Coordinates of C-alpha atoms in Angstrom, one line a residue:
M1 CA 92.1 145.5 101.9
T2 CA 88.5 146.4 102.6
E3 CA 87.5 147.6 106.0
T4 CA 83.9 147.1 107.1
T5 CA 82.5 149.4 109.7
Q6 CA 79.4 148.3 111.7
T7 CA 77.2 150.8 113.2
Q8 CA 74.5 150.5 115.9
T9 CA 71.4 152.5 115.5
T10 CA 70.3 154.4 118.6
L11 CA 66.6 154.7 119.1
P12 CA 65.1 157.9 120.6
G13 CA 65.7 158.1 124.3
G14 CA 69.1 156.5 124.2
A15 CA 68.0 152.9 123.7
R16 CA 70.1 150.8 121.3
Q17 CA 68.4 148.7 118.6
R18 CA 68.8 145.0 119.3
S19 CA 70.0 142.5 116.7
P20 CA 67.4 140.3 114.9
E21 CA 68.8 137.2 116.6
F22 CA 68.3 138.8 120.0
Q23 CA 64.8 139.9 119.1
L24 CA 64.0 136.3 118.0
A25 CA 65.3 134.9 121.2
M26 CA 63.3 137.4 123.2
D27 CA 60.1 136.5 121.3
A28 CA 60.7 132.8 121.8
S29 CA 61.3 133.4 125.6
R30 CA 58.1 135.5 125.8
G31 CA 56.1 132.8 124.0
L32 CA 57.5 130.1 126.3
R33 CA 56.5 132.1 129.4
Q34 CA 53.1 132.8 128.0
D35 CA 52.3 129.2 126.9
L36 CA 53.8 127.1 129.7
F37 CA 54.5 129.3 132.7
H38 CA 51.8 132.0 132.9
D39 CA 48.9 130.6 134.8
A40 CA 50.1 127.1 134.2
F41 CA 47.9 125.6 136.9
A42 CA 44.8 127.7 136.0
V43 CA 41.5 125.8 136.0
R44 CA 40.4 125.3 132.4
P45 CA 37.7 122.6 132.5
L46 CA 37.3 120.5 129.4
P47 CA 34.0 121.5 127.7
R48 CA 31.4 119.0 126.7
M49 CA 31.2 117.9 123.1
R50 CA 28.7 119.5 120.8
V51 CA 25.9 117.2 119.8
D52 CA 24.7 119.0 116.7
G53 CA 26.8 117.0 114.3
R54 CA 25.5 114.7 111.5
L55 CA 25.8 111.6 113.7
T56 CA 24.8 112.9 117.1
R57 CA 21.7 114.6 115.8
R58 CA 20.3 111.2 115.0
L59 CA 20.7 109.9 118.5
P60 CA 17.7 109.8 121.0
P61 CA 17.5 112.9 123.3
R62 CA 18.7 111.0 126.4
L63 CA 21.6 109.3 124.6
R64 CA 22.5 112.6 123.0
E65 CA 22.9 114.2 126.4
Q66 CA 25.2 111.4 127.5
A67 CA 27.2 111.7 124.2
A68 CA 28.3 115.2 125.2
W69 CA 30.6 113.6 127.8
T70 CA 32.5 111.5 125.2
P71 CA 35.8 113.5 125.5
H72 CA 35.8 113.0 129.3
I73 CA 35.1 109.3 128.9
V74 CA 38.0 109.0 126.4
V75 CA 40.4 110.7 128.7
G76 CA 39.3 108.4 131.6
L77 CA 39.8 105.3 129.4
A78 CA 43.3 106.6 128.4
G79 CA 44.1 107.0 132.1
L80 CA 43.0 103.4 132.8
V81 CA 45.3 102.2 129.9
A82 CA 48.2 104.1 131.4
L83 CA 47.4 102.5 134.8
L84 CA 47.4 99.0 133.4
I85 CA 50.7 99.6 131.5
S86 CA 52.2 100.9 134.8
L87 CA 51.1 97.9 136.7
A88 CA 52.3 95.5 134.1
G89 CA 55.6 97.1 132.9
N90 CA 57.1 99.2 135.7
G91 CA 59.7 97.4 137.7
G92 CA 59.6 97.0 141.5
G93 CA 57.2 95.3 143.9
D94 CA 53.4 95.4 144.0
L95 CA 53.3 98.6 146.1
P96 CA 55.6 100.6 143.8
Q97 CA 53.7 99.4 140.7
L98 CA 50.4 100.5 142.3
L99 CA 51.8 103.9 143.2
T100 CA 53.2 104.6 139.7
G101 CA 50.0 103.4 138.2
L102 CA 48.0 105.8 140.4
L103 CA 50.3 108.6 139.5
A104 CA 49.8 107.9 135.8
L105 CA 46.0 107.9 136.2
G106 CA 45.9 111.0 138.3
T107 CA 48.2 112.9 135.9
I108 CA 46.1 112.1 132.9
L109 CA 42.8 112.9 134.7
L110 CA 44.4 116.3 135.7
T111 CA 44.3 117.3 132.0
L112 CA 40.5 117.6 132.4
L113 CA 40.9 120.6 134.6
R114 CA 44.5 121.9 134.4
P115 CA 46.0 120.9 131.0
V116 CA 49.3 122.8 131.1
G117 CA 49.7 122.0 134.8
A118 CA 49.2 118.3 133.9
F119 CA 52.2 118.5 131.5
W120 CA 54.4 119.8 134.3
V121 CA 53.2 117.1 136.7
S122 CA 53.8 114.4 134.1
L123 CA 57.3 115.7 133.5
A124 CA 58.0 115.8 137.2
V125 CA 56.5 112.3 137.8
T126 CA 58.7 110.7 135.1
P127 CA 62.0 110.7 137.2
V128 CA 60.0 109.7 140.3
T129 CA 58.6 106.7 138.4
A130 CA 62.0 105.8 137.2
L131 CA 63.2 105.5 140.8
F132 CA 60.8 102.6 141.4
G133 CA 62.4 100.5 138.7
N134 CA 65.0 98.2 140.2
D135 CA 66.2 96.7 136.9
W136 CA 69.1 98.8 135.5
G137 CA 68.7 97.1 132.2
S138 CA 65.1 98.5 131.8
D139 CA 64.1 101.4 129.6
W140 CA 65.5 104.8 130.5
P141 CA 64.5 107.5 131.2
W142 CA 60.9 106.5 130.5
L143 CA 59.6 103.3 132.0
P144 CA 56.6 101.8 130.1
G145 CA 54.0 103.5 132.4
A146 CA 55.8 106.8 132.2
F147 CA 56.2 106.5 128.4
A148 CA 52.5 106.0 128.0
T149 CA 51.6 108.7 130.5
Q150 CA 53.8 111.4 128.9
L151 CA 52.6 110.5 125.4
I152 CA 49.0 110.7 126.4
V153 CA 49.4 113.9 128.3
L154 CA 51.3 115.6 125.4
T155 CA 48.5 114.6 123.0
I156 CA 45.6 115.7 125.2
V157 CA 47.2 119.0 126.1
A158 CA 48.1 119.7 122.4
L159 CA 44.5 119.0 121.5
R160 CA 43.3 121.5 124.2
T161 CA 45.8 124.2 123.4
R162 CA 47.5 125.5 120.2
P163 CA 50.3 124.1 118.0
R164 CA 52.9 126.5 119.5
T165 CA 52.3 125.2 123.0
A166 CA 52.7 121.6 121.7
A167 CA 56.0 122.6 120.1
W168 CA 57.2 124.0 123.5
M169 CA 56.1 120.9 125.3
W170 CA 57.9 118.6 122.9
A171 CA 61.1 120.7 123.1
L172 CA 61.1 120.6 126.9
T173 CA 60.5 116.9 126.9
A174 CA 63.4 116.4 124.5
A175 CA 65.6 118.5 126.7
Y176 CA 64.7 116.4 129.8
G177 CA 65.3 113.1 127.9
L178 CA 68.7 114.1 126.5
F179 CA 69.7 115.4 129.9
A180 CA 68.7 112.2 131.6
E181 CA 70.5 110.1 129.0
V182 CA 73.8 112.1 129.1
F183 CA 74.1 112.4 132.9
F184 CA 72.2 109.3 134.3
G185 CA 71.9 106.9 131.4
G186 CA 75.4 105.4 131.4
S187 CA 74.5 102.4 133.6
H188 CA 71.4 101.5 131.5
Y189 CA 71.5 99.0 128.7
Y190 CA 68.7 100.7 126.6
T191 CA 67.6 104.3 126.4
N192 CA 64.4 105.3 124.7
T193 CA 64.5 109.1 124.3
M194 CA 64.8 109.0 120.6
P195 CA 61.9 106.5 120.1
F196 CA 59.8 108.6 122.4
L197 CA 60.6 111.8 120.6
F198 CA 59.8 110.2 117.3
V199 CA 56.4 108.8 118.4
S200 CA 55.4 111.9 120.2
A201 CA 56.4 114.1 117.2
L202 CA 54.1 112.0 115.0
A203 CA 51.3 112.3 117.5
L204 CA 51.8 116.1 117.8
L205 CA 52.0 116.4 114.0
V206 CA 48.6 114.7 113.6
V207 CA 47.2 117.0 116.3
T208 CA 48.7 120.1 114.6
V209 CA 47.1 119.1 111.2
W210 CA 43.8 118.6 112.9
H211 CA 44.1 122.1 114.5
V212 CA 44.9 123.6 111.1
R213 CA 42.0 121.9 109.4
H214 CA 39.7 122.8 112.2
D215 CA 40.7 126.5 112.1
A216 CA 40.3 126.6 108.4
A217 CA 36.9 125.0 108.6
Q218 CA 35.8 127.6 111.1
K219 CA 37.0 130.4 108.9
V220 CA 35.3 129.0 105.9
T221 CA 32.0 128.6 107.9
A222 CA 32.3 132.2 109.1
Q223 CA 33.0 133.5 105.6
E224 CA 30.0 131.5 104.2
T225 CA 27.8 132.9 106.9
V226 CA 28.9 136.5 106.1
T227 CA 28.5 135.8 102.4
A228 CA 25.0 134.3 102.8
H229 CA 24.0 137.3 105.0
E230 CA 25.3 139.8 102.4
R231 CA 23.6 137.9 99.6
S232 CA 20.4 137.9 101.5
K233 CA 20.7 141.7 102.0
R234 CA 21.5 142.2 98.4
T235 CA 18.5 140.2 97.3
L236 CA 16.3 142.1 99.7
L237 CA 17.5 145.4 98.2
E238 CA 17.0 144.2 94.7
E239 CA 13.5 143.0 95.5
R240 CA 12.7 146.4 97.1
T241 CA 14.1 148.1 94.0
T242 CA 11.8 146.0 91.8
I243 CA 8.8 146.8 94.0
A244 CA 9.7 150.5 93.8
R245 CA 9.7 150.3 90.0
E246 CA 6.4 148.5 89.9
L247 CA 4.8 150.9 92.3
H248 CA 6.0 153.8 90.1
D249 CA 4.2 152.3 87.1
V250 CA 1.0 151.8 89.2
V251 CA 1.0 155.1 90.9
A252 CA 2.1 157.0 87.8
H253 CA -0.8 155.6 85.9
H254 CA -3.4 156.7 88.5
M255 CA -1.8 160.1 89.0
S256 CA -1.8 160.6 85.2
V257 CA -5.5 159.8 85.1
V258 CA -6.1 162.3 87.9
A259 CA -4.2 165.0 86.1
I260 CA -6.0 164.4 82.8
Q261 CA -9.5 164.3 84.4
A262 CA -8.8 167.4 86.5
E263 CA -7.8 169.2 83.3
A264 CA -10.9 168.0 81.4
A265 CA -13.5 168.4 84.2
P266 CA -14.2 172.1 83.8
Y267 CA -15.1 171.6 80.1
R268 CA -17.8 169.0 81.0
V269 CA -19.7 171.7 82.9
E270 CA -21.4 174.5 81.2
N271 CA -20.2 177.9 82.5
P272 CA -18.3 176.5 85.5
P273 CA -17.7 179.0 88.3
P274 CA -14.2 180.3 88.7
E275 CA -13.8 178.6 92.1
L276 CA -14.4 175.2 90.5
E277 CA -11.9 175.9 87.6
Y278 CA -9.3 177.0 90.2
A279 CA -9.9 173.9 92.3
F280 CA -9.4 171.6 89.3
A281 CA -6.3 173.5 88.3
V282 CA -4.8 173.1 91.7
I283 CA -5.6 169.3 91.6
R284 CA -3.9 169.0 88.2
E285 CA -0.9 171.0 89.3
N286 CA -0.4 168.9 92.5
A287 CA -0.8 165.7 90.4
V288 CA 1.9 166.8 88.0
I289 CA 4.2 167.8 90.9
A290 CA 3.6 164.4 92.5
L291 CA 4.5 162.6 89.2
S292 CA 7.8 164.6 88.9
E293 CA 8.8 163.8 92.5
L294 CA 7.9 160.2 92.0
R295 CA 10.2 160.0 88.9
R296 CA 13.0 161.8 90.8
V297 CA 12.9 159.4 93.7
L298 CA 12.7 156.4 91.4
G299 CA 15.8 157.6 89.6
V300 CA 17.8 156.9 92.7
V301 CA 17.0 153.2 92.8
R302 CA 16.6 152.5 89.0
A303 CA 19.6 151.0 87.2
E304 CA 21.1 152.9 84.3
D305 CA 20.3 150.2 81.9
Y306 CA 16.7 149.7 83.1
E307 CA 14.0 150.1 80.6
A308 CA 10.4 150.5 81.6
P309 CA 8.2 147.6 80.3
D310 CA 6.0 148.5 77.4
A311 CA 3.2 146.1 78.5
P312 CA 1.0 146.9 81.5
Q313 CA 1.9 145.3 84.9
P314 CA 0.2 141.9 85.3
T315 CA -2.8 141.3 87.6
L316 CA -4.8 138.4 88.8
A317 CA -6.8 138.5 85.6
D318 CA -3.5 137.3 83.8
L319 CA -3.1 134.4 86.2
D320 CA -4.5 131.8 83.7
R321 CA -1.8 132.7 81.2
L322 CA 0.8 132.2 84.0
L323 CA -0.6 128.8 84.9
E324 CA -0.5 127.7 81.2
N325 CA 3.2 128.5 81.1
V326 CA 3.8 126.7 84.3
R327 CA 2.0 123.6 83.0
G328 CA 4.1 123.7 79.9
A329 CA 7.2 123.6 82.1
G330 CA 5.9 120.3 83.6
L331 CA 4.1 121.4 86.7
A332 CA 0.5 120.1 87.1
V333 CA -1.3 123.0 88.7
D334 CA -5.0 123.6 89.5
K335 CA -6.7 126.9 90.4
T336 CA -9.6 127.4 92.7
V337 CA -11.3 130.8 93.2
T338 CA -13.8 131.4 96.1
G339 CA -15.7 134.5 97.0
A340 CA -17.0 137.4 95.0
V341 CA -14.4 138.2 92.4
R342 CA -13.9 141.9 92.2
E343 CA -11.3 144.4 91.1
L344 CA -8.7 145.2 93.7
P345 CA -6.2 148.0 94.0
Q346 CA -3.5 147.6 91.3
G347 CA -0.7 147.3 93.9
V348 CA -2.5 144.4 95.6
E349 CA -3.2 142.7 92.3
L350 CA 0.4 143.0 91.2
S351 CA 1.8 141.7 94.5
A352 CA -0.6 138.8 94.5
Y353 CA 0.4 137.8 91.0
R354 CA 4.1 138.0 91.8
I355 CA 3.6 135.9 95.0
V356 CA 1.8 133.2 93.0
Q357 CA 4.5 133.4 90.3
E358 CA 7.3 133.0 92.8
A359 CA 5.6 130.2 94.7
L360 CA 5.1 128.2 91.5
S361 CA 8.7 128.8 90.5
N362 CA 9.8 127.4 93.8
S363 CA 7.7 124.4 93.2
L364 CA 9.3 123.8 89.8
R365 CA 12.8 124.2 91.4
H366 CA 12.4 122.2 94.6
A367 CA 9.7 119.7 93.8
P368 CA 10.0 118.7 90.1
G369 CA 7.3 116.4 89.0
A370 CA 4.9 117.3 91.9
A371 CA 1.4 118.6 91.6
A372 CA 0.5 122.1 92.8
K373 CA -2.7 123.9 93.7
V374 CA -3.5 127.6 93.8
E375 CA -6.4 128.9 95.9
I376 CA -7.6 132.5 95.7
G377 CA -10.1 133.7 98.2
Y378 CA -11.9 137.0 97.9
V379 CA -13.1 137.9 101.4
L380 CA -14.6 141.1 102.8
G381 CA -11.4 142.4 104.3
G382 CA -8.9 141.5 101.6
L383 CA -7.5 138.7 99.5
G384 CA -6.3 135.3 100.6
L385 CA -3.8 133.2 98.7
R386 CA -2.7 129.6 99.3
I387 CA -0.2 127.8 97.1
V388 CA 0.7 124.3 98.0
N389 CA 2.7 121.6 96.2
G390 CA 3.3 117.9 96.9
P391 CA 6.6 116.2 97.5
A392 CA 9.2 115.8 94.8
T393 CA 8.8 112.6 92.8
G394 CA 12.5 111.9 92.7
L395 CA 12.5 111.3 89.0
V396 CA 14.2 114.7 88.4
K397 CA 16.9 116.1 90.7
P398 CA 15.7 119.3 92.5
S399 CA 17.5 122.5 91.9
P400 CA 18.5 123.9 95.3
G401 CA 18.2 127.6 95.9
A402 CA 19.2 130.1 98.6
G403 CA 15.6 130.9 99.9
H404 CA 15.6 134.4 98.4
G405 CA 12.2 133.8 96.7
I406 CA 10.6 133.5 100.1
T407 CA 12.4 136.7 101.1
G408 CA 10.9 138.5 98.2
M409 CA 7.4 137.3 98.9
R410 CA 7.7 138.3 102.6
E411 CA 8.9 141.8 101.5
R412 CA 5.8 142.3 99.3
V413 CA 3.5 141.0 102.0
S414 CA 5.1 143.3 104.6
M415 CA 4.7 146.3 102.2
L416 CA 1.0 145.8 102.2
D417 CA 0.7 145.0 106.0
G418 CA -0.3 141.5 105.2
E419 CA 0.4 138.1 106.8
M420 CA 2.4 135.2 105.4
T421 CA 3.3 131.7 106.5
A422 CA 5.6 129.3 104.6
A423 CA 6.3 125.8 105.9
T424 CA 6.6 122.2 104.8
T425 CA 3.4 120.0 104.9
D426 CA 3.0 116.7 106.6
D427 CA 3.4 114.7 103.3
G428 CA 6.7 116.4 102.5
G429 CA 5.4 119.2 100.3
Y430 CA 5.4 122.9 100.8
E431 CA 2.7 125.4 101.5
V432 CA 2.6 129.2 101.2
T433 CA -0.4 131.1 102.8
V434 CA -0.8 134.8 102.4
F435 CA -3.5 137.3 103.4
L436 CA -3.4 140.8 101.9
P437 CA -5.8 143.3 103.6
V438 CA -7.8 145.5 101.4
P439 CA -9.8 148.1 103.3
A440 CA -13.2 149.1 101.9
A441 CA -12.1 152.7 101.6
T442 CA -9.4 151.8 99.2
A443 CA -11.6 149.8 96.8
P444 CA -11.2 151.0 93.3
T445 CA -14.1 153.0 91.8
E446 CA -15.0 153.4 88.2
D447 CA -13.6 156.5 86.4
S448 CA -16.3 158.9 85.5
A449 CA -16.9 159.0 81.8

């Protein structure tokens, strides 16, 4: 014989730990109070429908404003249907039929302002409506009008609340129906509690599935937004890293030239004074220090597997080779140069080349088969670029992108304090316009021989 001893755990402070069943019952009671009793008749107006969907966006502006009231119109029509059913199906004379119909209409319209309160009103109106029926062989406990009203109210309130509230409403409705059948349904030929519970359960199941899909779609949309934002930030950082590497190559070249010329300058003058030799030594020392600091800073943003390119960085002089490669890929492109062609600072030349390169790459991706045009304007205050392509021919499917190429171009233009616009053209093409300022003081000078 085995004896089992059960012990109760005592929590700090003398309180006894409750059983799991008791905790479950308390949680259910708390959920019931929160969903159906707490602020049951609080005003919660039905919001207007959003009109930014695929169909509503195509409507005219005035019709789109009216379409925002579609949910309210549907509720009103449902109320009219319940009114007609009450007038046609509820027993009694004309006045009782009219009263039950008005009660049904008012209860359904109440869901527009007080959804949970409308459920309680509908549940209370059901036995009142049943009293108007004088035929004891009619449906019990829901007359036709009450049947339609309760079903419509349950569906609307479930749409406006959450699935747990819908489950509580269905359970209370089932409790009322079973109570009415057991205690007051003996004199009636036909009871319709089970048919009503079956139909309402199907309606609430459909609403619950809609809620689940809607919540899942919202979570997916939010996650996609966060992912797109993070991807854009990552692309921006990668572009800045690329710019930092390219600037290192540009600045390092010029600083190396300064250091070499500063070291060789005293030997080009016969018997240079000590002050001049000291000045050139200081220049060379500062140039070497600047190169060391530049390499140290670049090491923070340079990947471990990055290898510096052996070839020099491209400039606008290499643009013809780029255009030949683009034409070989199937893009018909023309180049136009205006103004006095001159050598610009290497950073401006490199950025201008990369901007044209990225704009033409976008044309190949988004408008295959279209023609493009590159315009380069040398003006007094800087350099102007205009890259425009026509609409896609439709013979080849475009390759959609995330718009990160535009982000990279804007980053380069912002680095040089320039201006940039990128927008679609009237004929369906795309145009990128850039201006890169080049102050006269920064114009390159020829190295002394």
